[in-house]
Short mmCIF file of C-alpha atoms in Angstrom, two decimals:
data_model
loop_
_atom_site.label_atom_id
_atom_site.label_comp_id
_atom_site.label_asym_id
_atom_site.label_seq_id
_atom_site.Cartn_x
_atom_site.Cartn_y
_atom_site.Cartn_z
CA MET A 584 -5.12 -8.79 -15.98
CA PRO A 585 -3.36 -5.85 -17.38
CA ALA A 586 0.07 -4.62 -16.25
CA ILE A 587 -1.11 -2.52 -12.97
CA ILE A 588 0.91 0.75 -12.80
CA ILE A 589 2.11 1.50 -9.16
CA GLU A 590 2.71 5.37 -8.83
CA ARG A 591 2.87 7.94 -5.65
CA ARG A 592 -0.32 8.94 -4.93
CA ALA A 593 -1.34 12.80 -6.01
CA ARG A 594 -3.30 15.26 -4.33
CA ASP A 595 -6.58 14.07 -7.53
CA ASP A 596 -6.27 10.80 -6.16
CA VAL A 597 -7.79 11.48 -2.82
CA ARG A 598 -11.55 10.89 -3.86
CA ALA A 599 -10.85 7.65 -5.87
CA VAL A 600 -8.42 6.40 -2.83
CA MET A 601 -10.90 7.18 -0.57
CA ALA A 602 -13.96 4.94 -3.11
CA VAL A 603 -11.43 2.17 -2.85
CA ASP A 604 -10.75 2.77 0.76
CA ASN A 605 -14.89 2.49 1.67
CA LEU A 606 -15.26 -1.14 -0.07
CA CYS A 607 -12.22 -2.43 2.18
CA PHE A 608 -12.80 -1.29 5.17
CA PRO A 609 -15.69 -0.82 7.81
CA THR A 610 -14.25 2.49 8.80
CA PRO A 611 -12.56 4.07 6.31
CA TRP A 612 -10.05 7.09 6.58
CA SER A 613 -11.59 10.37 6.33
CA GLU A 614 -11.26 12.67 3.44
CA ASN A 615 -9.62 15.22 6.14
CA ALA A 616 -7.29 12.45 6.91
CA TYR A 617 -6.27 11.94 3.78
CA ARG A 618 -5.61 15.35 2.88
CA SER A 619 -4.13 16.10 5.40
CA GLU A 620 -1.25 13.42 4.80
CA MET A 621 -0.70 14.92 1.78
CA GLY A 622 1.40 17.84 3.91
CA ASN A 623 2.83 15.07 6.13
CA VAL A 624 6.59 15.04 4.98
CA SER A 625 7.52 11.91 6.72
CA ALA A 626 4.24 10.10 4.81
CA TYR A 627 4.90 8.31 1.67
CA TYR A 628 1.53 6.95 -0.46
CA LEU A 629 1.00 4.81 -3.24
CA VAL A 630 -1.48 4.12 -5.62
CA ALA A 631 -1.81 1.09 -8.02
CA ARG A 632 -3.91 1.55 -10.96
CA LEU A 633 -5.43 -0.20 -14.23
CA PRO A 634 -3.52 1.50 -17.72
CA ALA A 635 -5.98 3.81 -19.13
CA ARG A 636 -7.49 2.02 -22.62
CA ARG A 637 -7.13 4.00 -25.67
CA PHE A 638 -10.98 3.26 -26.93
CA GLY A 639 -14.01 2.63 -24.89
CA THR A 640 -15.97 4.75 -22.92
CA PRO A 641 -14.61 8.03 -20.92
CA THR A 642 -14.55 5.78 -17.83
CA GLU A 643 -12.78 2.79 -19.47
CA ARG A 644 -10.33 5.56 -20.88
CA GLU A 645 -9.21 6.73 -17.58
CA ALA A 646 -6.66 5.10 -15.28
CA ARG A 647 -8.42 3.49 -12.54
CA ILE A 648 -7.28 3.25 -9.11
CA ILE A 649 -7.66 -0.20 -7.48
CA GLY A 650 -5.44 -0.01 -4.61
CA PHE A 651 -3.37 2.12 -2.19
CA ALA A 652 -0.80 1.82 0.41
CA GLY A 653 0.83 4.27 2.99
CA ALA A 654 3.95 4.29 5.27
CA TRP A 655 5.47 6.95 7.80
CA ILE A 656 9.17 6.77 7.16
CA VAL A 657 11.02 8.44 10.13
CA MET A 658 14.76 8.35 10.28
CA ASP A 659 15.74 5.06 10.40
CA GLU A 660 11.84 3.36 10.91
CA ALA A 661 8.95 2.86 8.72
CA HIS A 662 5.47 2.15 9.96
CA VAL A 663 2.95 1.09 7.61
CA THR A 664 -0.37 3.21 8.05
CA THR A 665 -2.91 1.63 5.47
CA ILE A 666 -2.87 -0.90 2.31
CA GLY A 667 -6.13 -1.70 0.75
CA VAL A 668 -7.27 -3.15 -2.93
CA HIS A 669 -10.49 -3.15 -4.52
CA PRO A 670 -12.70 -6.29 -3.81
CA ASP A 671 -12.28 -7.41 -7.45
CA TYR A 672 -9.02 -7.34 -8.12
CA ARG A 673 -7.63 -9.28 -4.85
CA ARG A 674 -5.63 -11.94 -4.87
CA HIS A 675 -4.02 -10.70 -8.13
CA GLY A 676 -0.62 -9.89 -6.20
CA ILE A 677 -1.47 -5.92 -6.16
CA GLY A 678 -1.62 -5.76 -2.39
CA GLU A 679 1.94 -7.41 -2.37
CA ARG A 680 3.10 -5.07 -5.24
CA LEU A 681 2.22 -2.24 -3.39
CA PHE A 682 3.44 -3.78 0.25
CA GLY A 683 6.78 -4.42 -1.51
CA ALA A 684 6.89 -0.80 -3.13
CA ILE A 685 6.42 0.70 0.01
CA LEU A 686 9.35 -1.15 1.55
CA GLU A 687 11.25 -0.75 -1.22
CA GLU A 688 10.99 2.95 -0.45
CA ALA A 689 11.92 2.41 2.97
CA VAL A 690 14.85 0.33 2.21
CA ALA A 691 15.89 2.65 -0.15
CA ARG A 692 15.75 5.45 2.29
CA GLY A 693 17.69 3.59 4.97
CA VAL A 694 15.07 2.43 7.16
CA ARG A 695 16.11 -0.49 9.62
CA ARG A 696 13.01 -1.27 11.39
CA ALA A 697 9.59 -1.41 10.27
CA SER A 698 6.10 -1.85 12.02
CA LEU A 699 2.38 -2.35 11.36
CA GLU A 700 -0.87 -2.98 12.53
CA VAL A 701 -3.33 -5.93 11.41
CA ARG A 702 -6.64 -7.20 12.41
CA GLU A 703 -6.71 -10.21 14.36
CA THR A 704 -9.06 -12.32 12.06
CA ASN A 705 -6.97 -10.91 8.86
CA ARG A 706 -4.98 -14.14 8.39
CA ALA A 707 -4.39 -13.59 4.59
CA ALA A 708 -2.71 -9.89 5.21
CA GLN A 709 -0.51 -11.37 8.16
CA SER A 710 0.52 -14.12 6.08
CA LEU A 711 1.59 -11.80 3.28
CA TYR A 712 3.52 -9.38 6.17
CA ALA A 713 5.14 -12.68 7.45
CA LYS A 714 6.24 -13.34 4.20
CA HIS A 715 8.45 -10.07 3.82
CA GLY A 716 9.94 -10.65 7.34
CA PHE A 717 7.46 -9.48 9.57
CA THR A 718 6.95 -11.41 13.19
CA PRO A 719 3.84 -10.64 15.28
CA ILE A 720 5.20 -8.78 18.45
CA ALA A 721 2.17 -7.54 20.50
CA ARG A 722 -1.44 -7.31 20.76
CA ARG A 723 -3.13 -3.89 20.97
CA ARG A 724 -6.55 -5.31 22.72
CA ARG A 725 -9.52 -3.19 21.26
CA TYR A 726 -7.69 -1.47 18.58
CA TYR A 727 -10.54 -1.35 16.25
CA THR A 728 -13.04 0.98 17.48
CA ASP A 729 -15.76 -0.63 14.53
CA THR A 730 -15.49 -4.01 15.77
CA GLY A 731 -13.77 -3.89 19.35
CA GLU A 732 -11.43 -6.50 17.61
CA ASP A 733 -7.64 -6.46 18.98
CA ALA A 734 -4.75 -5.55 16.44
CA ILE A 735 -1.73 -7.98 16.13
CA VAL A 736 1.48 -5.49 16.05
CA MET A 737 4.04 -6.94 13.60
CA TRP A 738 7.54 -5.96 13.32
CA VAL A 739 10.45 -6.63 11.17
CA GLU A 740 13.91 -5.65 13.12
CA ASP A 741 16.31 -5.72 10.00
CA LEU A 742 14.54 -4.79 7.01
CA GLN A 743 17.46 -4.06 5.10
CA ALA A 744 18.68 -7.72 5.56
CA VAL A 745 15.07 -8.74 4.62
CA GLY A 746 14.88 -6.51 1.41
CA THR A 747 17.81 -7.31 0.24
CA GLY A 748 17.38 -8.28 -3.29
CA GLN A 749 14.02 -9.47 -2.52
CA TRP A 750 12.63 -6.70 -4.50
CA THR A 751 13.28 -5.53 -8.28
CA VAL A 752 12.02 -2.01 -9.46
CA SER A 753 11.48 -1.69 -13.19
CA SER A 754 10.42 1.25 -15.32
CA GLU A 755 7.19 1.25 -16.80
CA THR A 756 7.30 2.06 -20.56
CA THR A 757 5.32 4.43 -23.25
CA ASP A 758 4.25 2.39 -26.42
CA ALA A 759 7.55 3.62 -27.99
CA GLY A 760 9.67 1.77 -25.42
CA GLU A 761 10.58 4.93 -23.75
CA PRO A 762 10.53 5.19 -19.97
CA ALA A 763 6.99 6.62 -18.81
CA ALA A 764 8.10 9.36 -16.35
CA GLY A 765 7.11 8.69 -12.46
CA HIS A 766 5.47 5.47 -13.27
CA TRP A 767 7.43 2.28 -12.21
CA GLN A 768 6.46 -1.21 -11.62
CA LEU A 769 7.31 -3.58 -8.69
CA ALA A 770 8.60 -7.20 -9.30
CA THR A 771 8.69 -9.36 -6.48
CA GLY A 772 11.50 -11.37 -6.59
CA HIS A 773 9.71 -15.02 -5.39
#
């Protein structure tokens, strides 16, 4: 698999993110929800993209969004609002890289605590979150309106301690070896 670029979501990315969201979740976010989050000063959203190809069809020459993640970061707390990876690209560590990048930003902003909700049947996601120090603390009955499924609330009390040395951010470079403006990649330390 080619290198994946993790970067801030841009306004122009909304439709591509929605396409992936539709493949990931029975009840995806609306276009209005995504656009309103663009104006939310507490919101921090990322996308994962395949780099553009130099040759091929016009579609192949475009950088393709294959994942997304987001969080609200308010004072010393973060709440992960969404994370999804295109089904064709799962099990390649992209979700973990997106999640790690969200946590890295939270740590950089001085966040101490973080929370999220996850479907009770989504064991893979629960395992990923536990790997990053999150523990289940509560259950929200019938939280997911599409199926009536419960949500497991997961929490980490001291993200600064959990994250120390766990994530390493390295710059994406151009063909000339120069740092690419606005692009970075996350390499997990384990």
